[in-house]
Coordinates of C-alpha atoms and ligand atoms in Angstrom, one line a residue:
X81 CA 22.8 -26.6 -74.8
X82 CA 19.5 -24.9 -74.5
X83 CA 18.1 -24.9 -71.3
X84 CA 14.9 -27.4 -70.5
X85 CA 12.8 -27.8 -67.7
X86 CA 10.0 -29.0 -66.3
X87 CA 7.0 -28.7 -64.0
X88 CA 6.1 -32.4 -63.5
X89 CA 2.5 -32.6 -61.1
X90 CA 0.9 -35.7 -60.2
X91 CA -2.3 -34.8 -60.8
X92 CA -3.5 -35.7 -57.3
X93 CA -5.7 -32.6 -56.4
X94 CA -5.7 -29.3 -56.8
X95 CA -3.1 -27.0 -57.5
X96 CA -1.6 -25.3 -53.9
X97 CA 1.4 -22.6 -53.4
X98 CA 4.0 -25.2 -53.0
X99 CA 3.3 -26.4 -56.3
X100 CA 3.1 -23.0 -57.8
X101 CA 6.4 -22.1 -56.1
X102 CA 7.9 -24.6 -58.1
X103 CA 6.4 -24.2 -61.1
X104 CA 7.3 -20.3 -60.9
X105 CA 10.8 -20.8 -60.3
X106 CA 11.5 -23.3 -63.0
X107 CA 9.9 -20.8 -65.0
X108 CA 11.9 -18.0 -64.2
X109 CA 15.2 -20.1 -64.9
X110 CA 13.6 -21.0 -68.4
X111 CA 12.7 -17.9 -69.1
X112 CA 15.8 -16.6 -67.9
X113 CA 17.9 -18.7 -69.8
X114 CA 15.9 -18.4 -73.1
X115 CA 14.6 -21.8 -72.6
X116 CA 11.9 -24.1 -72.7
X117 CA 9.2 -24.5 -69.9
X118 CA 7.4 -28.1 -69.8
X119 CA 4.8 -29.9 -68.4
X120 CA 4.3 -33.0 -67.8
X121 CA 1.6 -35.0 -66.1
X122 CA 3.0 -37.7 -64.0
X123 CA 0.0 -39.8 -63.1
X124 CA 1.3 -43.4 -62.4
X125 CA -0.3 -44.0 -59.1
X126 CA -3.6 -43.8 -60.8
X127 CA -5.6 -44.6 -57.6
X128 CA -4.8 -41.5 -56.5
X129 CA -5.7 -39.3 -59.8
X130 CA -8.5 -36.9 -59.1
X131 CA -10.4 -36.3 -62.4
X132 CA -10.0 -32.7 -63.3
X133 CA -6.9 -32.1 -61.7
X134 CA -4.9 -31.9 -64.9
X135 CA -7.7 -29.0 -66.4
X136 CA -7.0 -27.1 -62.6
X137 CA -3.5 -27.0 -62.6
X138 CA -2.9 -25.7 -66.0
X139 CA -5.8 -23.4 -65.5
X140 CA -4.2 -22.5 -62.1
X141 CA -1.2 -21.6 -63.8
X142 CA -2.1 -19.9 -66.4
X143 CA -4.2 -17.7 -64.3
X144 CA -0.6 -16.6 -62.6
X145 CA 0.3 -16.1 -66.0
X146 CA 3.0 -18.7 -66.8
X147 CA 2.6 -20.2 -70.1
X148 CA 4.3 -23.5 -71.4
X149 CA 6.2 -24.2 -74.4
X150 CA 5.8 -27.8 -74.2
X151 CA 3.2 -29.9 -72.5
X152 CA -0.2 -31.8 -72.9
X153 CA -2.3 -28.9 -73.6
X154 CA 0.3 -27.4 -75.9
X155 CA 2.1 -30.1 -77.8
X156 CA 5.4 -30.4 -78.3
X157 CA 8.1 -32.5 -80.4
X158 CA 8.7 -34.7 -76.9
X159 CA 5.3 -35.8 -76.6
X160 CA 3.4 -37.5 -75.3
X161 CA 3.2 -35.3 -72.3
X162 CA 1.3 -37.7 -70.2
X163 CA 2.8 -40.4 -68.3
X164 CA -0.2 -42.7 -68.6
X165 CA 0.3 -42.7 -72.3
X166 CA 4.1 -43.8 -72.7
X167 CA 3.6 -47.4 -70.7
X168 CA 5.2 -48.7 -73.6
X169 CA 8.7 -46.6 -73.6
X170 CA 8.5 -47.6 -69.7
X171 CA 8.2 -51.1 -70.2
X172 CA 11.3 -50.8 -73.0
X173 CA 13.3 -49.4 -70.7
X174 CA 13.1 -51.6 -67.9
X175 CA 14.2 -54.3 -70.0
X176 CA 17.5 -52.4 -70.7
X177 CA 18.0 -52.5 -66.9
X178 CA 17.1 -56.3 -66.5
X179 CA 19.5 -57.3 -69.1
X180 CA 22.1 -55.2 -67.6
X181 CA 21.7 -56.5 -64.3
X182 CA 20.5 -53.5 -63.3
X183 CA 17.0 -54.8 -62.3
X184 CA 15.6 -57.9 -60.9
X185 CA 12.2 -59.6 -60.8
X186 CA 10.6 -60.7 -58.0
X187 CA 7.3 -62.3 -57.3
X188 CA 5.8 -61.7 -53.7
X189 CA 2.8 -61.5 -52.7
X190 CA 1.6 -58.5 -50.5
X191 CA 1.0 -60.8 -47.6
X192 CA 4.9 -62.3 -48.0
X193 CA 6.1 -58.4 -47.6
X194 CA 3.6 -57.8 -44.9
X195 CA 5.7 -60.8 -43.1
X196 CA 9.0 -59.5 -43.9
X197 CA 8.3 -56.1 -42.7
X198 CA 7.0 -57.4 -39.2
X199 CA 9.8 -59.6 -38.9
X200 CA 11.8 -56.2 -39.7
X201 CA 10.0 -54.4 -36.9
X202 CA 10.1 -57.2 -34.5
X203 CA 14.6 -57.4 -35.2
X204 CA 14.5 -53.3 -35.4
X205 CA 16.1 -53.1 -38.2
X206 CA 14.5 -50.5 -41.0
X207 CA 11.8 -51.8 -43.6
X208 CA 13.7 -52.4 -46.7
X209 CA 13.4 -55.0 -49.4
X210 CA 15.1 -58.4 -48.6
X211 CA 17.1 -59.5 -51.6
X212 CA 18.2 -62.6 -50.6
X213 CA 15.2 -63.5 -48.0
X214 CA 12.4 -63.3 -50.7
X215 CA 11.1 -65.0 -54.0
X216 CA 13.1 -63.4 -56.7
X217 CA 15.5 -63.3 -59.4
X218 CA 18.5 -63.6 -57.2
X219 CA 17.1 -66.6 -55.2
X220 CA 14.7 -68.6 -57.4
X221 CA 16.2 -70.7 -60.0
X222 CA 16.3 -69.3 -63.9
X223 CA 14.1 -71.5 -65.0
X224 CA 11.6 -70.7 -62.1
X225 CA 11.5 -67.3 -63.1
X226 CA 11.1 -68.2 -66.9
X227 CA 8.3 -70.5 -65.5
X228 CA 6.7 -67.8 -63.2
X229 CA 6.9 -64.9 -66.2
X230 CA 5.3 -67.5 -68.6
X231 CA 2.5 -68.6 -66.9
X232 CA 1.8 -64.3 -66.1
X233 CA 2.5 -64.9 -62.2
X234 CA 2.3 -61.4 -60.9
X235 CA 6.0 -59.8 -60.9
X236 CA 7.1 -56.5 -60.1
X237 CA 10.6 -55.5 -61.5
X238 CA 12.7 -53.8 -58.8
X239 CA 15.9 -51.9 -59.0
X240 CA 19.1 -54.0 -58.1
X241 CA 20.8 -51.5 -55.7
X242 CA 24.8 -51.5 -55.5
X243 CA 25.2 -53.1 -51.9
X244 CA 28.6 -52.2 -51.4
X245 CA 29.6 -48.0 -52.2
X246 CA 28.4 -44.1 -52.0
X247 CA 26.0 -42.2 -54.1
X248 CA 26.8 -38.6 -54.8
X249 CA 24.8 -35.7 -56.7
X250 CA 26.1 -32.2 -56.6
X251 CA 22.6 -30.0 -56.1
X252 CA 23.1 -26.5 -57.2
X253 CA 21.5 -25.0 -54.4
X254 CA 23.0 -27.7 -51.7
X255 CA 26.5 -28.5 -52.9
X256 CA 27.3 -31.9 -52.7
X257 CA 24.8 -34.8 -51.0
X258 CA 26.2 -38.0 -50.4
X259 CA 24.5 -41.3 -49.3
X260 CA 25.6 -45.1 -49.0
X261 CA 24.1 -47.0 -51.3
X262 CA 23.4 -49.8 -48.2
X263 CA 20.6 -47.1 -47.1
X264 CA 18.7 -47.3 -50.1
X265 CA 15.8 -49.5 -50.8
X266 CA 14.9 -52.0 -53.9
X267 CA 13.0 -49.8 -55.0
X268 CA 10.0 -51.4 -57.6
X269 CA 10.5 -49.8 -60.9
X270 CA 7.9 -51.6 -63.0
X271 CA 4.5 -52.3 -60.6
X272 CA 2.6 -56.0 -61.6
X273 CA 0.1 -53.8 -63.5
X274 CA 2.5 -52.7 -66.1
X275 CA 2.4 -48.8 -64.8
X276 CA 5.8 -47.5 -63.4
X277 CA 6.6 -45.9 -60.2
X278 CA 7.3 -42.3 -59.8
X279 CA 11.5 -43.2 -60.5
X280 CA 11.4 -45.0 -62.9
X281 CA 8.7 -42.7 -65.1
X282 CA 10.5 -39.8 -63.5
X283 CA 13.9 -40.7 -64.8
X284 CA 13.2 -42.1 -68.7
X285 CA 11.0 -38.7 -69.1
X286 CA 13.4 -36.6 -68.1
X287 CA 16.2 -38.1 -70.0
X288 CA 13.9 -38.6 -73.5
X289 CA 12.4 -35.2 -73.1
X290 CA 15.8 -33.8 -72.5
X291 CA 15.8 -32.0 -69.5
X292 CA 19.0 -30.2 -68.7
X293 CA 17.8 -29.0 -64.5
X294 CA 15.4 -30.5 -62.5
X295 CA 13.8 -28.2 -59.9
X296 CA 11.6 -29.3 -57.1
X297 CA 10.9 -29.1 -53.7
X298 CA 12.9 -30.5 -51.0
X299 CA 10.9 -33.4 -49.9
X300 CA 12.7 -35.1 -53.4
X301 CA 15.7 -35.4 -52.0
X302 CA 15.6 -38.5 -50.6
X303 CA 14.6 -39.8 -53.8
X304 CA 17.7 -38.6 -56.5
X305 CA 19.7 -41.3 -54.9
X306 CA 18.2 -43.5 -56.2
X307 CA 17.5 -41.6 -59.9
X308 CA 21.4 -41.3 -60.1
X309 CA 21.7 -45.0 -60.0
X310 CA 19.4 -45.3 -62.5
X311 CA 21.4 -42.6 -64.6
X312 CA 24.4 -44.5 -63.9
X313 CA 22.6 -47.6 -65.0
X314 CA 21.3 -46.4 -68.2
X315 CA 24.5 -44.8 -68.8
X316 CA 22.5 -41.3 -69.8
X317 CA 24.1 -37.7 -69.0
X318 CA 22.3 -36.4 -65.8
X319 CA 20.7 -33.3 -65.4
X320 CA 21.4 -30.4 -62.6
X321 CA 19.2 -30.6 -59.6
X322 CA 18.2 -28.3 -57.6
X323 CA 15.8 -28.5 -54.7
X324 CA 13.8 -25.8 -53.3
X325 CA 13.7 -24.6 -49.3
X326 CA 10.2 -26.2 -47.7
X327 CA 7.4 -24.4 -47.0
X328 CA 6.9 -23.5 -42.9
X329 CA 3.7 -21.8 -41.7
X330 CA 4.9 -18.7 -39.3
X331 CA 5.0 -21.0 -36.2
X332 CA 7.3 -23.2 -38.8
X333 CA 5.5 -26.2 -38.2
X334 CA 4.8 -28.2 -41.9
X335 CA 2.4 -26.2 -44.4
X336 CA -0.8 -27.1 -44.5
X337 CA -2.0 -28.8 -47.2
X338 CA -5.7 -28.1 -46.7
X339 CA -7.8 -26.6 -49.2
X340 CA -8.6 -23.3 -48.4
X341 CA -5.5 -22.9 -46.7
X342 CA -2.9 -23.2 -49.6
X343 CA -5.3 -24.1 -52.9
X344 CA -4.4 -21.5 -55.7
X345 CA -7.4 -21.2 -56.9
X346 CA -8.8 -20.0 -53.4
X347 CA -6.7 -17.3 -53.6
X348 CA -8.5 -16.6 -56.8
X349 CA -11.6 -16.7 -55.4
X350 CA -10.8 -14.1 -52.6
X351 CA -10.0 -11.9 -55.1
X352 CA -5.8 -12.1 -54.6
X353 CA -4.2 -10.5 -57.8
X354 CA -2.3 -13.1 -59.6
X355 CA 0.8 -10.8 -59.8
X356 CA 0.3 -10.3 -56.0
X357 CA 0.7 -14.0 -55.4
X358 CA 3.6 -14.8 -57.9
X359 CA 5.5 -12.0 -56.6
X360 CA 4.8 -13.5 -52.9
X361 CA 5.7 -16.7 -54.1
X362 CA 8.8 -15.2 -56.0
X363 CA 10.2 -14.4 -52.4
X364 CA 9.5 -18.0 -50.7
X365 CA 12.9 -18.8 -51.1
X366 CA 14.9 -16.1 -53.1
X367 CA 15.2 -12.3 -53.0
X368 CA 16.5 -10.6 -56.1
X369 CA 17.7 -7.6 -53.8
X370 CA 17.3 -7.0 -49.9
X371 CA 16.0 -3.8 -50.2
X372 CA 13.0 -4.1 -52.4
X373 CA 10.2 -7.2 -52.2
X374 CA 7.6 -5.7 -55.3
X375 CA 8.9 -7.6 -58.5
X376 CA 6.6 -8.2 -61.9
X377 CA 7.2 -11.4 -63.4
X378 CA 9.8 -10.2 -66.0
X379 CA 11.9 -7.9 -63.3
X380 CA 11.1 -11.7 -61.5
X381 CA 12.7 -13.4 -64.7
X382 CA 15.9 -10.7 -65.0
X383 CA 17.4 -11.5 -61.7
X384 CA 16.3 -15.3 -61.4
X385 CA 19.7 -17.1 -60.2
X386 CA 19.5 -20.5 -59.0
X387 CA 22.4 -20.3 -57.0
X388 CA 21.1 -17.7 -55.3
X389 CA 18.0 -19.1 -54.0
X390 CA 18.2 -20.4 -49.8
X391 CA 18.8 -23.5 -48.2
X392 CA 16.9 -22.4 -45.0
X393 CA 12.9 -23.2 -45.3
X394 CA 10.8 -19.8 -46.1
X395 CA 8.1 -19.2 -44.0
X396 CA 4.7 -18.5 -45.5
X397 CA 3.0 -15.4 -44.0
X398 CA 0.1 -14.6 -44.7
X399 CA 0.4 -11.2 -43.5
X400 CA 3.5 -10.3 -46.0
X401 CA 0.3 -11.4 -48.9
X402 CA -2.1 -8.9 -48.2
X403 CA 0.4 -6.3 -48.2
X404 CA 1.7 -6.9 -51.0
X405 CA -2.0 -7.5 -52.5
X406 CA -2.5 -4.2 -51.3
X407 CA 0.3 -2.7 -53.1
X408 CA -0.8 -3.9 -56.3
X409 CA -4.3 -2.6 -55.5
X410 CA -3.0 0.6 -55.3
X411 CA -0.7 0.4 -58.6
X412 CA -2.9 -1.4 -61.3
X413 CA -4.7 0.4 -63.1
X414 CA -8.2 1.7 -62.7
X415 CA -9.6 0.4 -65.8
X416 CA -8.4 -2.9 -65.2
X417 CA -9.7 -2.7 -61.3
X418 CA -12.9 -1.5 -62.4
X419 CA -13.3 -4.8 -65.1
X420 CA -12.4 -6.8 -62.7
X421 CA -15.2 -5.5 -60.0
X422 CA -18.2 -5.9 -62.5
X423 CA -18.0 -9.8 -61.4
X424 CA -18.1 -9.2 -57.7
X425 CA -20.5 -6.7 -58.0
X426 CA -22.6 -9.0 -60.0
X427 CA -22.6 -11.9 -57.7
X428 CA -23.3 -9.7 -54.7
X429 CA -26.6 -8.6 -56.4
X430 CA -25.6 -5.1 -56.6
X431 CA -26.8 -3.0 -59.5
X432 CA -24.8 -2.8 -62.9
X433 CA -22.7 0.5 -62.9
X434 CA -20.9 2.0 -65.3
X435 CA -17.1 1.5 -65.5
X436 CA -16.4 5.2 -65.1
X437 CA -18.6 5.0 -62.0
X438 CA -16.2 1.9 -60.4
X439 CA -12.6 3.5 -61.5
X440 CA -13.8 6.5 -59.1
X441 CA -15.2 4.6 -56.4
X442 CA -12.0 2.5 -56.7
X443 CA -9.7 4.7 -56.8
X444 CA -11.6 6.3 -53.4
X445 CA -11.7 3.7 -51.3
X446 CA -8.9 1.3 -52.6
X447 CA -6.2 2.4 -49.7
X448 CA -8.4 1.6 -47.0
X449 CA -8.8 -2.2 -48.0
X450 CA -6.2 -5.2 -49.0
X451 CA -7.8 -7.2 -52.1
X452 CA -10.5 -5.6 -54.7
X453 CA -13.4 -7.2 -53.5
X454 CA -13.7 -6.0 -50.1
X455 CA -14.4 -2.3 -51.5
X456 CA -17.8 -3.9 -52.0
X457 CA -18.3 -4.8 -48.2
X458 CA -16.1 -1.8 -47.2
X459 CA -18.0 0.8 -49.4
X460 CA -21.0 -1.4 -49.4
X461 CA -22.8 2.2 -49.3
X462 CA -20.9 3.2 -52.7
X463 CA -23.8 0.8 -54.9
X464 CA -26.5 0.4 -52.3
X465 CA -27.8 3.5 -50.1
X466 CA -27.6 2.0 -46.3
X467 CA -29.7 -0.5 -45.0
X468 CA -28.6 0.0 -41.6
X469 CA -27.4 3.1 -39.6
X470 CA -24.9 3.0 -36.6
X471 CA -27.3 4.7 -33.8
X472 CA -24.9 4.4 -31.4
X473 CA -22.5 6.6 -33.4
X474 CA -25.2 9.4 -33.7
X475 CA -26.3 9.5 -30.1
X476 CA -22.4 10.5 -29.7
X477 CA -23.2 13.3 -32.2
X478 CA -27.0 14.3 -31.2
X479 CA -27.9 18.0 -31.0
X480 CA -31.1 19.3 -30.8
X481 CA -30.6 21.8 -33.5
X482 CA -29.5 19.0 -35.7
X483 CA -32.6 18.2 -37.4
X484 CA -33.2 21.7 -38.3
X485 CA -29.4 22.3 -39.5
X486 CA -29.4 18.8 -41.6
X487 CA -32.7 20.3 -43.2
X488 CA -30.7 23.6 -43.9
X489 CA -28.1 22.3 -45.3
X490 CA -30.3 20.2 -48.0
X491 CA -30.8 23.6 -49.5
X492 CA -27.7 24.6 -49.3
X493 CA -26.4 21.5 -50.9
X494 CA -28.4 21.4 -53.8
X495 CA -26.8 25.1 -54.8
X496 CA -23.1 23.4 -55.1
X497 CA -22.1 23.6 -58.6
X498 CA -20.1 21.6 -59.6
X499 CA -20.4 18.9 -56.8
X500 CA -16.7 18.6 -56.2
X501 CA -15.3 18.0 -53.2
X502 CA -13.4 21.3 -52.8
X503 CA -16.7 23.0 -53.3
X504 CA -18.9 20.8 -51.2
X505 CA -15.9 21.3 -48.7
X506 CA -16.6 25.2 -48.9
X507 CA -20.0 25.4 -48.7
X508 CA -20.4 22.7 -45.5
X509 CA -17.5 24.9 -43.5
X510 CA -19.0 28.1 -43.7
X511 CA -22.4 26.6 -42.9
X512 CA -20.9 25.2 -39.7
X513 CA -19.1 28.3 -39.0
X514 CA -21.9 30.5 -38.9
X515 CA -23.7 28.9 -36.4
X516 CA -20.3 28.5 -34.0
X517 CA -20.0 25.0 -34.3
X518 CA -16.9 22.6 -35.4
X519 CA -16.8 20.4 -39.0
X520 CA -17.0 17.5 -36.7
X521 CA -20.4 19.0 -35.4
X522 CA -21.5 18.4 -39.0
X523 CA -19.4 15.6 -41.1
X524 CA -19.7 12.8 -38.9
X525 CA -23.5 12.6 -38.5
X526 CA -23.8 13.4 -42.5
X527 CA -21.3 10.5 -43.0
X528 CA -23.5 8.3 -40.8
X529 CA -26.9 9.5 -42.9
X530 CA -25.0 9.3 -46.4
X531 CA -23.0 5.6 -45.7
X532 CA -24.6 4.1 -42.5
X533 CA -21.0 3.8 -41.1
X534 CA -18.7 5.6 -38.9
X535 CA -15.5 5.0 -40.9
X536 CA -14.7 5.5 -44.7
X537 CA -12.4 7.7 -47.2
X538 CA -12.8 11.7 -47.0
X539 CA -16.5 12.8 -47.0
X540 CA -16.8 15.7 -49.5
X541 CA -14.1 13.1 -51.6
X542 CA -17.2 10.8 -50.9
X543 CA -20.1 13.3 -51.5
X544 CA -18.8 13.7 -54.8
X545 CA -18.4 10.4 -56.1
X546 CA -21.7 9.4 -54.9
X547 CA -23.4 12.5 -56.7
X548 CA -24.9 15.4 -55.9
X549 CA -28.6 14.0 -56.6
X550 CA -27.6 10.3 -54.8
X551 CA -26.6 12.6 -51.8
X552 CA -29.6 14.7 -51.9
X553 CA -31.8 11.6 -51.7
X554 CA -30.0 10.3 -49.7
X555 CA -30.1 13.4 -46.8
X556 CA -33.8 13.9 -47.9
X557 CA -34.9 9.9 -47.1
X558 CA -33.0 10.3 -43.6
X559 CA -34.8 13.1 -42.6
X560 CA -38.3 12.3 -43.7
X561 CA -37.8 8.7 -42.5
X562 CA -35.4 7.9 -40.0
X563 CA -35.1 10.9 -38.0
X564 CA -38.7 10.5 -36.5
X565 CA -37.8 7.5 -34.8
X566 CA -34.5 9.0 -33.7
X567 CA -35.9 11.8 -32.3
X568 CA -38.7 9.8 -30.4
X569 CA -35.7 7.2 -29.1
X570 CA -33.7 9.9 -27.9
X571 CA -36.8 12.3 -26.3
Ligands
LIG226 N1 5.4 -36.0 -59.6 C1 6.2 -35.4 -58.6 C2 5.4 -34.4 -57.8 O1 4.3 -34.6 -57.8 C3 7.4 -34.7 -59.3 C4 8.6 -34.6 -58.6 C5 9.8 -34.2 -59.5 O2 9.7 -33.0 -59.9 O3 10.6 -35.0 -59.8 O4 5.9 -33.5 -57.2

């Protein structure tokens, strides 16, 4: 039996690491496996659908690069993908259970349950639905149910729980979980609006659309229980579970779910690579080997093993991301790096360079900084000449001959042929060495006068990506306009 899975969102907000974890690793088993990859939308609690979600989660994902075979946006021969839109097979469904038993009606009002759970709290016993204390199936007569459902009283359908045995799932990554049926609640099925809850939905999809695993995060446990009943009650083949580690921030208290914090697409925005983040996420829960932790997606897809992923939670560190966003900034290649500045260098207001231009200045300044943008505030100097020069870091450097040797050295500059480094090297050395001073005499004021900063990749390396005639200007500006009112601070 092919292998079919599926990524199944409520589309409550936007799309955050959690989510993509899960997402990723059902994708890897599909992939893995040769199978299909599904999603499906499961917005029954429609207070609580954010418009747009749906567009940002599939957007999200496809941004990290994993593509589905089935789903709203795709098609598919299980279709309708959309929860919203199969009310009817819901509704069909539940009547399967109510005629097996399996499911009850019952008719309170929210202010009867708002009763029964005080007089739970007041007794200490734990909020569950009262059978055989409320106005139901099991304690109003048939014909005052018939009566009720005739004249459209509002009913919810809720699941008849077994009162009296064990339920037991084997979860691929947890062995065996076992729970009494006596802890489970009534659970409502079918709400008074005609829209299912998350079980019920959850359940008929994944049997019609034929899902063989279902992955997702640990916080669902709780909740297959309750699905295996309904399994059981159907009489349908169940499929695999699994459920994924939780998510701990390094302190391991709960992830946050803050925007900004954990939102996909703010990674995105601060310029994160999407194979930086899936290989992060890869790792929140499963290593393919201990000795290595940079994976693409299909070395990611090779060694995928369900069994092998943890039980223990995986902490998120944010650290661990910017290493590893840095290692892919220094592997991908330049031509991609330098499309993907022209953006960034666009909405800074910097001036349009060409491509050629950016793959040197990348490749320069790329190991001093973690994601791709930054070489814009990092080598700010690389598109703009410098606004602002650090004075402090001169003074350190002052000389009175310096003035005369900077204006030397103009000349001498404009003879280097080609402006390479190595030759710029030359030239600057022997300069500095015929008038008995050290390079560092020399290289850090010209770095301060070329890039306004104290810190930065090799100079002449510098020097000659910036050009000899941007360098000349550069040197030529400083003197004629800045040193003045140097000199006249510092005399
Ligand atoms: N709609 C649920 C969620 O938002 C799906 C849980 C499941 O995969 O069964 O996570």
């Amino acid at each position: 039996m092919s292998v079919r899975v599926r990524f199944a969102p409520s589309p409550t907000g936007f799309l955050h690491i959690g989510g993509l974890r899960t997402a990723l690793y059902n994708y890897l088993f599909a992939r893995h496996h040769g199978g299909q990859f599904i999603l499906r939308i499961e917005d029954t609690d429609q207070e609580r659908t954010v418009p747009g979600a749906v567009e940002n989660i599939i957007e999200m994902l496809r941004w990290a690069g994993l593509e589905f075979d089935e789903g709203p946006h795709v098609g598919g021969p299980y279709g309708p993908y959309v929860q919203s839109q199969r009310l009817e097979l819901y509704r069909q469904q539940v009547q399967v259970l109510l005629e097996r038993g399996a499911a009850y009606y019952a008719f309170d009002t929210p202010e009867e349950l708002e009763r029964m759970r005080a007089r739970q709290r007041a007794a200490g016993v734990a909020p569950k639905y009262d059978r055989f204390g409320m106005r139901n199936s099991f304690t109003l007569p048939e014909g005052e149910v018939q009566r009720l459902l005739a004249e459209g009283a509002p009913a919810v359908v809720r699941m008849a729980v077994p009162l009296d045995r064990t339920v037991s799932f084997t979860d691929v990554i947890r062995g065996v979980i076992t729970v009494n049926a006596r802890d489970l609640d009534d659970q409502v099925l079918l709400k008074s609006d005609g829209f299912p809850t998350y079980h019920l939905a959850n359940v008929v999809d994944d049997h019609f659309m034929r899902i063989t695993h279902v992955i997702r995060g640990e916080e669902w446990i709780p909740s297959t229980p309750k699905h295996v009943l309904l399994y059981e009650a159907f009489g349908w083949e169940m499929p695999q579970f699994a459920h994924l580690p939780l998510l701990l921030n390094p302190d391991r208290s709960k992830l946050s779910k803050r925007h900004g914090d954990v939102a996909v697409e703010d990674f995105r925005r601060q310029g994160y690579f999407p194979e930086a983040l899936v290989n992060f996420v890869a790792l929140l829960g499963w290593n393919p080997t201990a000795d290595r932790e940079i994976f693409s997606l299909p070395e990611l897809i090779a060694s995928f093993e369900l069994e092998r992923v943890n039980r223990a939670a995986a902490i998120v560190d944010r650290n661990k991301l910017d290493w590893m966003n840095a290692q892919y900034l220094r592997m991908l290649p330049l031509e991609r790096l330098a499309r993907e500045l022209q953006p960034w260098l666009r909405e800074a207001g910097y001036p349009e360079y060409p491509l050629e231009y950016l793959q040197r200045v990348i490749a320069l300044l790329r190991e001093r900084v973690t994601r791709l943008p930054e070489i814009l505030i990092f080598g700010d100097y690389m598109f703009v000449p410098p606004r602002h020069y650090d004075w402090e870091y001169l003074r350190k450097y002052w000389r009175p001959e310096l003035p005369e040797w900077l204006q030397q050295l103009l000349g001498e500059l404009e003879d280097v042929e080609p402006f390479t480094a190595e030759l710029i090297g030359q030239r600057v050395r022997s300069f500095i060495e015929a008038r008995g001073a050290t390079l560092r005499a020399i290289v850090h004021p010209l770095r301060l006068i070329l890039t306004g900063k104290s810190v930065g990749a090799g100079m002449f390396e510098t020097m000659e990506v910036l050009g000899k005639s941007e360098c000349l200007r550069r040197l030529h500006k400083f003197l004629q306009e800045q040193l003045p009112v140097l000199q006249a601070q510092l005399e």
